[in-house]
C-alpha positions as YAML, in Angstrom:
chain: A
units: angstrom
residues:
- id: 1
  name: UNK
  ca: [4.83, -17.95, -37.69]
- id: 2
  name: UNK
  ca: [1.45, -17.62, -35.73]
- id: 3
  name: UNK
  ca: [-0.83, -18.00, -32.87]
- id: 4
  name: UNK
  ca: [-0.72, -22.03, -31.57]
- id: 5
  name: UNK
  ca: [1.98, -22.76, -33.83]
- id: 6
  name: UNK
  ca: [4.11, -24.97, -31.99]
- id: 7
  name: UNK
  ca: [7.47, -24.30, -31.81]
- id: 8
  name: UNK
  ca: [11.47, -24.48, -30.56]
- id: 9
  name: UNK
  ca: [13.83, -23.00, -29.55]
- id: 10
  name: UNK
  ca: [16.91, -22.65, -31.23]
- id: 11
  name: UNK
  ca: [20.13, -20.91, -28.60]
- id: 12
  name: UNK
  ca: [18.52, -23.91, -25.93]
- id: 13
  name: UNK
  ca: [16.60, -27.22, -25.52]
- id: 14
  name: UNK
  ca: [12.73, -27.02, -25.53]
- id: 15
  name: UNK
  ca: [9.81, -25.44, -26.44]
- id: 16
  name: UNK
  ca: [5.59, -25.01, -26.67]
- id: 17
  name: UNK
  ca: [3.09, -22.86, -28.19]
- id: 18
  name: UNK
  ca: [2.94, -19.46, -30.10]
- id: 19
  name: UNK
  ca: [0.47, -17.93, -26.96]
- id: 20
  name: UNK
  ca: [0.62, -13.82, -28.85]
- id: 21
  name: UNK
  ca: [3.33, -11.20, -29.83]
- id: 22
  name: UNK
  ca: [4.88, -8.05, -27.71]
- id: 23
  name: UNK
  ca: [6.15, -5.68, -30.95]
- id: 24
  name: UNK
  ca: [7.69, -7.01, -34.45]
- id: 25
  name: UNK
  ca: [10.56, -9.18, -32.90]
- id: 26
  name: UNK
  ca: [9.56, -10.78, -29.41]
- id: 27
  name: UNK
  ca: [7.01, -13.61, -29.35]
- id: 28
  name: UNK
  ca: [5.43, -15.58, -26.02]
- id: 29
  name: UNK
  ca: [5.75, -19.06, -26.05]
- id: 30
  name: UNK
  ca: [4.33, -20.72, -23.39]
- id: 31
  name: UNK
  ca: [5.78, -24.20, -22.40]
- id: 32
  name: UNK
  ca: [3.60, -26.97, -20.82]
- id: 33
  name: UNK
  ca: [3.50, -25.59, -17.14]
- id: 34
  name: UNK
  ca: [1.76, -22.80, -18.93]
- id: 35
  name: UNK
  ca: [4.19, -20.00, -18.32]
- id: 36
  name: UNK
  ca: [4.93, -17.93, -21.00]
- id: 37
  name: UNK
  ca: [8.92, -17.35, -22.41]
- id: 38
  name: UNK
  ca: [9.24, -13.74, -24.14]
- id: 39
  name: UNK
  ca: [11.80, -14.54, -26.91]
- id: 40
  name: UNK
  ca: [13.30, -13.56, -29.89]
- id: 41
  name: UNK
  ca: [11.53, -14.59, -33.50]
- id: 42
  name: UNK
  ca: [14.63, -15.20, -34.44]
- id: 43
  name: UNK
  ca: [15.72, -17.93, -31.93]
- id: 44
  name: UNK
  ca: [12.66, -20.42, -32.24]
- id: 45
  name: UNK
  ca: [11.64, -21.95, -35.31]
- id: 46
  name: UNK
  ca: [7.34, -23.62, -35.90]
- id: 47
  name: UNK
  ca: [8.22, -27.48, -35.81]
- id: 48
  name: UNK
  ca: [3.91, -27.92, -37.26]
- id: 49
  name: UNK
  ca: [2.16, -25.55, -37.91]
- id: 50
  name: UNK
  ca: [-1.60, -25.51, -39.47]
- id: 51
  name: UNK
  ca: [-2.45, -23.12, -42.47]
- id: 52
  name: UNK
  ca: [-6.07, -23.18, -42.61]
- id: 53
  name: UNK
  ca: [-7.11, -20.00, -41.83]
- id: 54
  name: UNK
  ca: [-3.26, -18.00, -42.10]
- id: 55
  name: UNK
  ca: [-1.26, -18.43, -44.48]
- id: 56
  name: UNK
  ca: [2.49, -19.67, -43.88]
- id: 57
  name: UNK
  ca: [5.57, -17.81, -42.66]
- id: 58
  name: UNK
  ca: [8.25, -16.13, -44.83]
- id: 59
  name: UNK
  ca: [11.23, -16.70, -44.30]
- id: 60
  name: UNK
  ca: [12.11, -13.39, -44.27]
- id: 61
  name: UNK
  ca: [9.44, -12.98, -40.99]
- id: 62
  name: UNK
  ca: [6.40, -11.79, -42.95]
- id: 63
  name: UNK
  ca: [2.85, -12.63, -43.22]
- id: 64
  name: UNK
  ca: [0.47, -12.80, -45.88]
- id: 65
  name: UNK
  ca: [-2.91, -11.18, -44.75]
- id: 66
  name: UNK
  ca: [-5.52, -13.87, -44.86]
- id: 67
  name: UNK
  ca: [-8.20, -13.56, -48.10]
- id: 68
  name: UNK
  ca: [-11.63, -14.38, -45.50]
- id: 69
  name: UNK
  ca: [-13.31, -11.68, -45.84]
- id: 70
  name: UNK
  ca: [-10.28, -9.29, -46.24]
- id: 71
  name: UNK
  ca: [-10.11, -6.43, -48.51]
- id: 72
  name: UNK
  ca: [-6.67, -6.97, -48.38]
- id: 73
  name: UNK
  ca: [-4.75, -8.09, -51.36]
- id: 74
  name: UNK
  ca: [-3.61, -11.60, -51.23]
- id: 75
  name: UNK
  ca: [-0.37, -10.65, -52.16]
- id: 76
  name: UNK
  ca: [0.09, -7.96, -49.05]
- id: 77
  name: UNK
  ca: [2.21, -8.68, -46.77]
- id: 78
  name: UNK
  ca: [1.91, -7.44, -43.01]
- id: 79
  name: UNK
  ca: [3.81, -8.26, -39.60]
- id: 80
  name: UNK
  ca: [3.50, -10.95, -37.43]
- id: 81
  name: UNK
  ca: [2.79, -8.62, -34.55]
- id: 82
  name: UNK
  ca: [-0.57, -6.50, -36.94]
- id: 83
  name: UNK
  ca: [-2.26, -10.20, -36.78]
- id: 84
  name: UNK
  ca: [-4.48, -10.39, -33.63]
- id: 85
  name: UNK
  ca: [-4.00, -12.08, -30.80]
- id: 86
  name: UNK
  ca: [-7.39, -14.45, -29.77]
- id: 87
  name: UNK
  ca: [-5.42, -16.79, -27.42]
- id: 88
  name: UNK
  ca: [-6.54, -16.37, -24.10]
- id: 89
  name: UNK
  ca: [-5.42, -18.14, -21.04]
- id: 90
  name: UNK
  ca: [-7.64, -19.93, -18.78]
- id: 91
  name: UNK
  ca: [-8.07, -18.06, -15.98]
- id: 92
  name: UNK
  ca: [-6.37, -19.69, -11.97]
- id: 93
  name: UNK
  ca: [-8.84, -20.53, -9.59]
- id: 94
  name: UNK
  ca: [-7.79, -22.48, -6.19]
- id: 95
  name: UNK
  ca: [-9.92, -24.42, -3.75]
- id: 96
  name: UNK
  ca: [-13.03, -22.38, -1.69]
- id: 97
  name: UNK
  ca: [-12.68, -19.57, -4.20]
- id: 98
  name: UNK
  ca: [-16.22, -19.87, -5.37]
- id: 99
  name: UNK
  ca: [-17.19, -17.09, -2.62]
- id: 100
  name: UNK
  ca: [-16.72, -13.37, -3.67]
- id: 101
  name: UNK
  ca: [-13.56, -11.53, -1.59]
- id: 102
  name: UNK
  ca: [-13.00, -7.92, -2.35]
- id: 103
  name: UNK
  ca: [-10.73, -5.90, -0.59]
- id: 104
  name: UNK
  ca: [-9.52, -2.02, -1.46]
- id: 105
  name: UNK
  ca: [-5.79, -2.15, -0.28]
- id: 106
  name: UNK
  ca: [-3.65, 0.59, 0.32]
- id: 107
  name: UNK
  ca: [0.51, 0.45, 0.13]
- id: 108
  name: UNK
  ca: [2.58, 3.26, 1.32]
- id: 109
  name: UNK
  ca: [5.27, 3.12, -1.41]
- id: 110
  name: UNK
  ca: [8.76, 3.78, 1.14]
- id: 111
  name: UNK
  ca: [6.91, 2.82, 4.77]
- id: 112
  name: UNK
  ca: [10.15, 4.30, 6.45]
- id: 113
  name: UNK
  ca: [8.76, 6.82, 5.74]
- id: 114
  name: UNK
  ca: [5.66, 7.60, 6.62]
- id: 115
  name: UNK
  ca: [4.68, 11.45, 6.65]
- id: 116
  name: UNK
  ca: [6.60, 11.61, 3.08]
- id: 117
  name: UNK
  ca: [6.05, 8.34, 1.60]
- id: 118
  name: UNK
  ca: [3.24, 8.07, -1.48]
- id: 119
  name: UNK
  ca: [0.34, 5.78, -2.16]
- id: 120
  name: UNK
  ca: [-0.55, 3.11, -4.17]
- id: 121
  name: UNK
  ca: [-4.22, 1.64, -4.48]
- id: 122
  name: UNK
  ca: [-4.69, -1.63, -5.49]
- id: 123
  name: UNK
  ca: [-8.30, -3.65, -6.16]
- id: 124
  name: UNK
  ca: [-7.98, -6.64, -4.68]
- id: 125
  name: UNK
  ca: [-10.04, -9.76, -6.35]
- id: 126
  name: UNK
  ca: [-9.70, -12.95, -4.29]
- id: 127
  name: UNK
  ca: [-12.23, -15.47, -5.52]
- id: 128
  name: UNK
  ca: [-12.64, -17.68, -9.00]
- id: 129
  name: UNK
  ca: [-14.40, -14.26, -10.53]
- id: 130
  name: UNK
  ca: [-14.26, -11.85, -12.80]
- id: 131
  name: UNK
  ca: [-15.40, -8.30, -12.13]
- id: 132
  name: UNK
  ca: [-16.25, -4.91, -13.68]
- id: 133
  name: UNK
  ca: [-16.42, -2.64, -11.55]
- id: 134
  name: UNK
  ca: [-16.47, 1.47, -11.23]
- id: 135
  name: UNK
  ca: [-14.95, 2.95, -8.42]
- id: 136
  name: UNK
  ca: [-15.69, 6.98, -7.64]
- id: 137
  name: UNK
  ca: [-15.20, 8.84, -4.93]
- id: 138
  name: UNK
  ca: [-17.56, 11.50, -3.52]
- id: 139
  name: UNK
  ca: [-17.84, 15.66, -3.31]
- id: 140
  name: UNK
  ca: [-19.55, 17.73, -1.82]
- id: 141
  name: UNK
  ca: [-23.00, 15.50, -2.70]
- id: 142
  name: UNK
  ca: [-21.16, 14.31, -5.59]
- id: 143
  name: UNK
  ca: [-19.91, 11.31, -7.03]
- id: 144
  name: UNK
  ca: [-17.57, 11.97, -9.79]
- id: 145
  name: UNK
  ca: [-15.76, 8.08, -10.93]
- id: 146
  name: UNK
  ca: [-12.12, 7.23, -10.44]
- id: 147
  name: UNK
  ca: [-11.53, 4.64, -11.94]
- id: 148
  name: UNK
  ca: [-13.38, 1.24, -14.17]
- id: 149
  name: UNK
  ca: [-12.13, -1.64, -15.50]
- id: 150
  name: UNK
  ca: [-11.60, -5.29, -14.85]
- id: 151
  name: UNK
  ca: [-9.85, -7.37, -12.40]
- id: 152
  name: UNK
  ca: [-9.70, -10.68, -12.94]
- id: 153
  name: UNK
  ca: [-9.47, -13.52, -10.48]
- id: 154
  name: UNK
  ca: [-7.50, -13.88, -7.57]
- id: 155
  name: UNK
  ca: [-5.44, -11.01, -8.74]
- id: 156
  name: UNK
  ca: [-4.71, -7.49, -7.22]
- id: 157
  name: UNK
  ca: [-5.28, -4.00, -9.67]
- id: 158
  name: UNK
  ca: [-3.46, -1.31, -9.44]
- id: 159
  name: UNK
  ca: [-6.09, 1.74, -8.86]
- id: 160
  name: UNK
  ca: [-4.28, 4.99, -8.73]
- id: 161
  name: UNK
  ca: [-0.21, 6.51, -7.29]
- id: 162
  name: UNK
  ca: [-1.30, 9.32, -4.86]
- id: 163
  name: UNK
  ca: [0.71, 11.09, -1.92]
- id: 164
  name: UNK
  ca: [-1.15, 12.86, 1.64]
- id: 165
  name: UNK
  ca: [-2.48, 16.37, 0.33]
- id: 166
  name: UNK
  ca: [-4.94, 14.44, -2.04]
- id: 167
  name: UNK
  ca: [-6.29, 12.53, 1.47]
- id: 168
  name: UNK
  ca: [-9.34, 15.07, 1.54]
- id: 169
  name: UNK
  ca: [-10.76, 14.06, -1.38]
- id: 170
  name: UNK
  ca: [-10.67, 10.20, -0.53]
- id: 171
  name: UNK
  ca: [-12.99, 10.39, 2.61]
- id: 172
  name: UNK
  ca: [-16.43, 8.16, 0.66]
- id: 173
  name: UNK
  ca: [-15.47, 6.08, -1.48]
- id: 174
  name: UNK
  ca: [-17.60, 3.95, -3.39]
- id: 175
  name: UNK
  ca: [-17.57, 0.79, -5.29]
- id: 176
  name: UNK
  ca: [-19.73, -0.82, -7.38]
- id: 177
  name: UNK
  ca: [-19.22, -4.41, -9.45]
- id: 178
  name: UNK
  ca: [-20.35, -7.85, -10.81]
- id: 179
  name: UNK
  ca: [-19.06, -10.73, -11.16]
- id: 180
  name: UNK
  ca: [-18.90, -13.35, -13.15]
- id: 181
  name: UNK
  ca: [-16.87, -16.86, -15.01]
- id: 182
  name: UNK
  ca: [-15.92, -17.11, -18.37]
- id: 183
  name: UNK
  ca: [-15.97, -19.95, -20.62]
- id: 184
  name: UNK
  ca: [-18.01, -22.53, -17.99]
- id: 185
  name: UNK
  ca: [-21.06, -22.09, -15.79]
- id: 186
  name: UNK
  ca: [-21.08, -20.44, -13.08]
- id: 187
  name: UNK
  ca: [-23.24, -19.45, -9.70]
- id: 188
  name: UNK
  ca: [-24.99, -16.51, -10.03]
- id: 189
  name: UNK
  ca: [-24.04, -13.02, -7.78]
- id: 190
  name: UNK
  ca: [-25.48, -10.33, -6.16]
- id: 191
  name: UNK
  ca: [-24.17, -6.83, -7.50]
- id: 192
  name: UNK
  ca: [-22.27, -4.81, -5.38]
- id: 193
  name: UNK
  ca: [-23.17, -1.59, -3.80]
- id: 194
  name: UNK
  ca: [-20.78, -0.22, -1.08]
- id: 195
  name: UNK
  ca: [-19.88, 2.81, 0.33]
- id: 196
  name: UNK
  ca: [-16.93, 2.91, 2.52]
- id: 197
  name: UNK
  ca: [-15.64, 5.41, 4.49]
- id: 198
  name: UNK
  ca: [-12.42, 6.38, 4.56]
- id: 199
  name: UNK
  ca: [-10.59, 7.29, 7.53]
- id: 200
  name: UNK
  ca: [-7.40, 9.21, 6.39]
- id: 201
  name: UNK
  ca: [-5.31, 10.45, 9.83]
- id: 202
  name: UNK
  ca: [-4.79, 6.40, 9.36]
- id: 203
  name: UNK
  ca: [-2.65, 7.51, 6.54]
- id: 204
  name: UNK
  ca: [-0.03, 8.81, 8.49]
- id: 205
  name: UNK
  ca: [0.48, 6.24, 11.17]
- id: 206
  name: UNK
  ca: [2.45, 3.02, 10.69]
- id: 207
  name: UNK
  ca: [0.67, 0.61, 12.76]
- id: 208
  name: UNK
  ca: [-2.38, 1.21, 10.28]
- id: 209
  name: UNK
  ca: [-0.62, -1.07, 7.84]
- id: 210
  name: UNK
  ca: [-0.84, -5.00, 8.93]
- id: 211
  name: UNK
  ca: [0.37, -8.21, 7.31]
- id: 212
  name: UNK
  ca: [-1.04, -9.42, 4.88]
- id: 213
  name: UNK
  ca: [-1.71, -12.49, 2.19]
- id: 214
  name: UNK
  ca: [-1.51, -10.34, -0.62]
- id: 215
  name: UNK
  ca: [1.55, -8.02, -0.36]
- id: 216
  name: UNK
  ca: [5.11, -8.30, 0.22]
- id: 217
  name: UNK
  ca: [5.05, -5.05, 1.93]
- id: 218
  name: UNK
  ca: [2.31, -3.86, 5.76]
- id: 219
  name: UNK
  ca: [-0.92, -2.41, 4.50]
- id: 220
  name: UNK
  ca: [-4.23, -0.74, 4.51]
- id: 221
  name: UNK
  ca: [-7.38, -3.14, 3.68]
- id: 222
  name: UNK
  ca: [-11.21, -1.51, 3.71]
- id: 223
  name: UNK
  ca: [-13.43, -4.81, 3.24]
- id: 224
  name: UNK
  ca: [-15.67, -4.38, 0.21]
- id: 225
  name: UNK
  ca: [-17.06, -7.86, -0.11]
- id: 226
  name: UNK
  ca: [-16.52, -10.96, 2.43]
- id: 227
  name: UNK
  ca: [-17.05, -14.13, 1.21]
- id: 228
  name: UNK
  ca: [-19.93, -13.15, -0.58]
- id: 229
  name: UNK
  ca: [-21.16, -10.94, 1.97]
- id: 230
  name: UNK
  ca: [-21.10, -7.24, 1.51]
- id: 231
  name: UNK
  ca: [-19.59, -5.07, 4.19]
- id: 232
  name: UNK
  ca: [-21.36, -1.85, 4.81]
- id: 233
  name: UNK
  ca: [-19.97, 1.33, 6.53]
- id: 234
  name: UNK
  ca: [-19.73, 0.84, 10.43]
- id: 235
  name: UNK
  ca: [-21.87, 3.67, 11.24]
- id: 236
  name: UNK
  ca: [-23.96, 3.70, 14.54]
- id: 237
  name: UNK
  ca: [-28.01, 3.84, 13.73]
- id: 238
  name: UNK
  ca: [-29.25, 4.74, 17.11]
- id: 239
  name: UNK
  ca: [-32.35, 2.73, 15.90]
- id: 240
  name: UNK
  ca: [-31.22, 0.25, 13.63]
- id: 241
  name: UNK
  ca: [-28.81, -0.40, 16.72]
- id: 242
  name: UNK
  ca: [-32.28, -0.93, 19.03]
- id: 243
  name: UNK
  ca: [-34.05, -3.37, 16.82]
- id: 244
  name: UNK
  ca: [-30.85, -5.13, 16.18]
- id: 245
  name: UNK
  ca: [-29.86, -5.43, 20.35]
- id: 246
  name: UNK
  ca: [-33.25, -6.78, 21.62]
- id: 247
  name: UNK
  ca: [-33.80, -9.45, 18.75]
- id: 248
  name: UNK
  ca: [-33.66, -12.56, 20.23]
- id: 249
  name: UNK
  ca: [-32.69, -15.65, 18.16]
- id: 250
  name: UNK
  ca: [-31.24, -17.56, 20.04]
- id: 251
  name: UNK
  ca: [-32.53, -18.84, 23.90]
- id: 252
  name: UNK
  ca: [-30.74, -21.36, 25.94]
- id: 253
  name: UNK
  ca: [-32.93, -23.21, 28.38]
- id: 254
  name: UNK
  ca: [-30.23, -24.85, 30.12]
- id: 255
  name: UNK
  ca: [-27.81, -21.17, 31.11]
- id: 256
  name: UNK
  ca: [-24.59, -21.65, 33.36]
- id: 257
  name: UNK
  ca: [-22.57, -17.91, 34.05]
- id: 258
  name: UNK
  ca: [-18.73, -17.98, 34.02]
- id: 259
  name: UNK
  ca: [-16.84, -16.84, 36.49]
- id: 260
  name: UNK
  ca: [-16.77, -13.41, 34.57]
- id: 261
  name: UNK
  ca: [-20.64, -13.02, 34.30]
- id: 262
  name: UNK
  ca: [-21.45, -13.72, 30.80]
- id: 263
  name: UNK
  ca: [-19.32, -15.68, 28.72]
- id: 264
  name: UNK
  ca: [-23.14, -19.03, 28.63]
- id: 265
  name: UNK
  ca: [-22.41, -23.30, 28.29]
- id: 266
  name: UNK
  ca: [-24.65, -24.82, 26.77]
- id: 267
  name: UNK
  ca: [-24.84, -27.90, 28.69]
- id: 268
  name: UNK
  ca: [-28.72, -29.23, 28.46]
- id: 269
  name: UNK
  ca: [-28.35, -31.08, 24.78]
- id: 270
  name: UNK
  ca: [-32.04, -31.74, 25.86]
- id: 271
  name: UNK
  ca: [-32.77, -28.15, 25.30]
- id: 272
  name: UNK
  ca: [-31.62, -28.17, 21.87]
- id: 273
  name: UNK
  ca: [-33.06, -31.04, 20.88]
- id: 274
  name: UNK
  ca: [-28.99, -32.49, 19.83]
- id: 275
  name: UNK
  ca: [-25.73, -32.31, 21.42]
- id: 276
  name: UNK
  ca: [-23.35, -29.94, 21.46]
- id: 277
  name: UNK
  ca: [-20.58, -29.92, 19.38]
- id: 278
  name: UNK
  ca: [-17.26, -30.50, 21.07]
- id: 279
  name: UNK
  ca: [-14.24, -30.26, 19.40]
- id: 280
  name: UNK
  ca: [-12.10, -32.74, 21.48]
- id: 281
  name: UNK
  ca: [-13.84, -32.72, 24.40]
- id: 282
  name: UNK
  ca: [-14.61, -29.25, 24.85]
- id: 283
  name: UNK
  ca: [-18.04, -28.36, 24.07]
- id: 284
  name: UNK
  ca: [-18.59, -25.41, 22.27]
- id: 285
  name: UNK
  ca: [-19.30, -22.15, 24.03]
- id: 286
  name: UNK
  ca: [-22.15, -19.98, 23.13]
- id: 287
  name: UNK
  ca: [-21.89, -16.30, 24.11]
- id: 288
  name: UNK
  ca: [-25.48, -14.66, 23.46]
- id: 289
  name: UNK
  ca: [-24.63, -10.94, 23.09]
- id: 290
  name: UNK
  ca: [-27.11, -9.25, 22.50]
- id: 291
  name: UNK
  ca: [-28.34, -6.43, 25.60]
- id: 292
  name: UNK
  ca: [-30.81, -7.81, 27.44]
- id: 293
  name: UNK
  ca: [-28.33, -10.05, 28.36]
- id: 294
  name: UNK
  ca: [-25.22, -8.63, 29.11]
- id: 295
  name: UNK
  ca: [-27.35, -5.90, 31.21]
- id: 296
  name: UNK
  ca: [-29.99, -5.56, 33.82]
- id: 297
  name: UNK
  ca: [-30.75, -2.31, 32.20]
- id: 298
  name: UNK
  ca: [-29.67, 0.01, 29.07]
- id: 299
  name: UNK
  ca: [-31.72, 2.91, 30.96]
- id: 300
  name: UNK
  ca: [-29.83, 6.34, 30.47]
- id: 301
  name: UNK
  ca: [-26.83, 4.48, 28.26]
- id: 302
  name: UNK
  ca: [-26.22, 5.65, 24.96]
- id: 303
  name: UNK
  ca: [-26.77, 3.56, 21.40]
- id: 304
  name: UNK
  ca: [-22.09, 3.85, 21.09]
- id: 305
  name: UNK
  ca: [-22.35, 2.67, 24.67]
- id: 306
  name: UNK
  ca: [-24.12, -0.02, 24.49]
- id: 307
  name: UNK
  ca: [-22.37, -1.15, 21.79]
- id: 308
  name: UNK
  ca: [-19.28, -0.55, 23.19]
- id: 309
  name: UNK
  ca: [-19.64, -3.01, 26.10]
- id: 310
  name: UNK
  ca: [-20.42, -5.61, 23.10]
- id: 311
  name: UNK
  ca: [-17.88, -5.45, 22.03]
- id: 312
  name: UNK
  ca: [-16.11, -5.18, 24.79]
- id: 313
  name: UNK
  ca: [-17.71, -8.15, 25.72]
- id: 314
  name: UNK
  ca: [-16.86, -9.62, 22.46]
- id: 315
  name: UNK
  ca: [-13.01, -8.98, 22.76]
- id: 316
  name: UNK
  ca: [-12.41, -10.27, 26.63]
- id: 317
  name: UNK
  ca: [-14.17, -13.26, 25.36]
- id: 318
  name: UNK
  ca: [-11.14, -14.11, 23.07]
- id: 319
  name: UNK
  ca: [-8.15, -12.89, 24.96]
- id: 320
  name: UNK
  ca: [-9.81, -15.12, 28.04]
- id: 321
  name: UNK
  ca: [-9.42, -17.96, 26.19]
- id: 322
  name: UNK
  ca: [-6.21, -16.99, 23.75]
- id: 323
  name: UNK
  ca: [-4.56, -19.94, 25.28]
- id: 324
  name: UNK
  ca: [-6.86, -23.29, 24.12]
- id: 325
  name: UNK
  ca: [-6.31, -23.39, 20.88]
- id: 326
  name: UNK
  ca: [-8.42, -24.85, 18.35]
- id: 327
  name: UNK
  ca: [-11.50, -23.78, 21.03]
- id: 328
  name: UNK
  ca: [-14.02, -22.70, 18.76]
- id: 329
  name: UNK
  ca: [-16.54, -19.76, 20.12]
- id: 330
  name: UNK
  ca: [-19.85, -19.28, 19.05]
- id: 331
  name: UNK
  ca: [-21.15, -14.67, 19.39]
- id: 332
  name: UNK
  ca: [-24.64, -14.72, 18.93]
- id: 333
  name: UNK
  ca: [-25.35, -11.13, 17.81]
- id: 334
  name: UNK
  ca: [-29.20, -10.96, 15.25]
- id: 335
  name: UNK
  ca: [-29.47, -11.92, 11.90]
- id: 336
  name: UNK
  ca: [-29.23, -9.51, 9.45]
- id: 337
  name: UNK
  ca: [-27.07, -6.45, 8.94]
- id: 338
  name: UNK
  ca: [-27.49, -5.18, 12.36]
- id: 339
  name: UNK
  ca: [-24.88, -3.06, 13.30]
- id: 340
  name: UNK
  ca: [-23.41, -5.37, 16.26]
- id: 341
  name: UNK
  ca: [-22.87, -8.54, 13.36]
- id: 342
  name: UNK
  ca: [-21.01, -5.87, 11.17]
- id: 343
  name: UNK
  ca: [-18.86, -4.15, 14.00]
- id: 344
  name: UNK
  ca: [-17.61, -7.91, 14.96]
- id: 345
  name: UNK
  ca: [-16.56, -8.73, 11.56]
- id: 346
  name: UNK
  ca: [-14.83, -6.14, 11.23]
- id: 347
  name: UNK
  ca: [-12.76, -6.57, 13.92]
- id: 348
  name: UNK
  ca: [-12.58, -10.22, 13.11]
- id: 349
  name: UNK
  ca: [-10.86, -9.12, 10.23]
- id: 350
  name: UNK
  ca: [-8.70, -6.36, 11.07]
- id: 351
  name: UNK
  ca: [-7.13, -7.03, 14.20]
- id: 352
  name: UNK
  ca: [-8.13, -11.04, 14.67]
- id: 353
  name: UNK
  ca: [-6.53, -12.02, 11.60]
- id: 354
  name: UNK
  ca: [-5.38, -15.05, 13.31]
- id: 355
  name: UNK
  ca: [-8.64, -16.57, 14.35]
- id: 356
  name: UNK
  ca: [-11.22, -18.76, 11.20]
- id: 357
  name: UNK
  ca: [-14.77, -17.21, 12.25]
- id: 358
  name: UNK
  ca: [-17.94, -18.14, 9.87]
- id: 359
  name: UNK
  ca: [-21.46, -18.37, 10.59]
- id: 360
  name: UNK
  ca: [-22.78, -20.66, 13.31]
- id: 361
  name: UNK
  ca: [-24.59, -23.24, 12.74]
- id: 362
  name: UNK
  ca: [-28.41, -23.04, 11.71]
- id: 363
  name: UNK
  ca: [-30.14, -25.43, 12.82]
- id: 364
  name: UNK
  ca: [-28.27, -25.43, 16.60]
- id: 365
  name: UNK
  ca: [-27.83, -20.71, 16.54]
- id: 366
  name: UNK
  ca: [-30.35, -19.79, 14.62]
- id: 367
  name: UNK
  ca: [-29.10, -16.89, 11.51]
- id: 368
  name: UNK
  ca: [-27.43, -14.73, 13.20]
- id: 369
  name: UNK
  ca: [-24.74, -16.33, 14.91]
- id: 370
  name: UNK
  ca: [-20.46, -16.29, 14.19]
- id: 371
  name: UNK
  ca: [-18.42, -19.12, 15.10]
- id: 372
  name: UNK
  ca: [-15.01, -18.06, 15.65]
- id: 373
  name: UNK
  ca: [-11.98, -20.53, 15.92]
- id: 374
  name: UNK
  ca: [-9.52, -20.58, 18.96]
- id: 375
  name: UNK
  ca: [-5.61, -20.60, 16.30]
...
């Protein structure tokens, strides 16, 4: 019996193809639906076989080793489990999974005992690509390797188990990775090189662990790559923030401020050269978050205070339209890897996960806007 043989079960109906072996007495039988069923070797029988490369199975359950390129004697017998496993099941791919999304997840082992529970760390690959990775921890001014390996498409990979006493060494985590597909063509993705700051105080707070699509237990997720975009640490750089605040990507020609003073609607189609996008009978609403659009002056305000004001406008806007299902909101924040843009994406991924978001139309709003749909 060898990999690729067709077999049928002796004690029940059905059968499949030999996909591999577990130990000396268990064969993995893959059925027509792709499921691998562990079965005792004595409970299956070969119905067809291909003897071009490997000799027939003896009734005693042993197989002659191939003589081609082998120093072993022709009559030497080996166990089926000693034969190399060459079968590799095709990776599961899902629609929309060709955009890379990678997360570092922390899952409490006993969520009812947050002050005493241990935690499990996972790397979640929410894409159709394989990813080779190296995960690091920062110690003083250097890094130490935490884990290295490969995470398969659309799966989570266990990294480590740790307790509260280990948190001091996890405040800064770095990951390097590259993506690829096997046995088929693919689009080349940029290599990943991201550093994360882990707020270890959250490991004592139940509300920091959220329901998610990857684990049955609430988890603390840290974004590494989201839809092909690497997430950088949310650290306020005053110089970078000032540049982003005053960079104008879109200047509305005709605007009508709403009663709250900061929501602006593009009603004048001629000012954009085309009619505005609409959802049903409602117009798309654009909110310009540049500081000089929100504030008469920023004199005396620190970079952090300005950023917090911009985020407060963002949050209030989402609250104002929370009951308008299907409403599309476009937040204009500036292009590049600016702090404001990263802060908005961070809020959407953690606090407002129920709202789908994407890059807004480049033709309508340039390269520095995010569209959010109220659900």
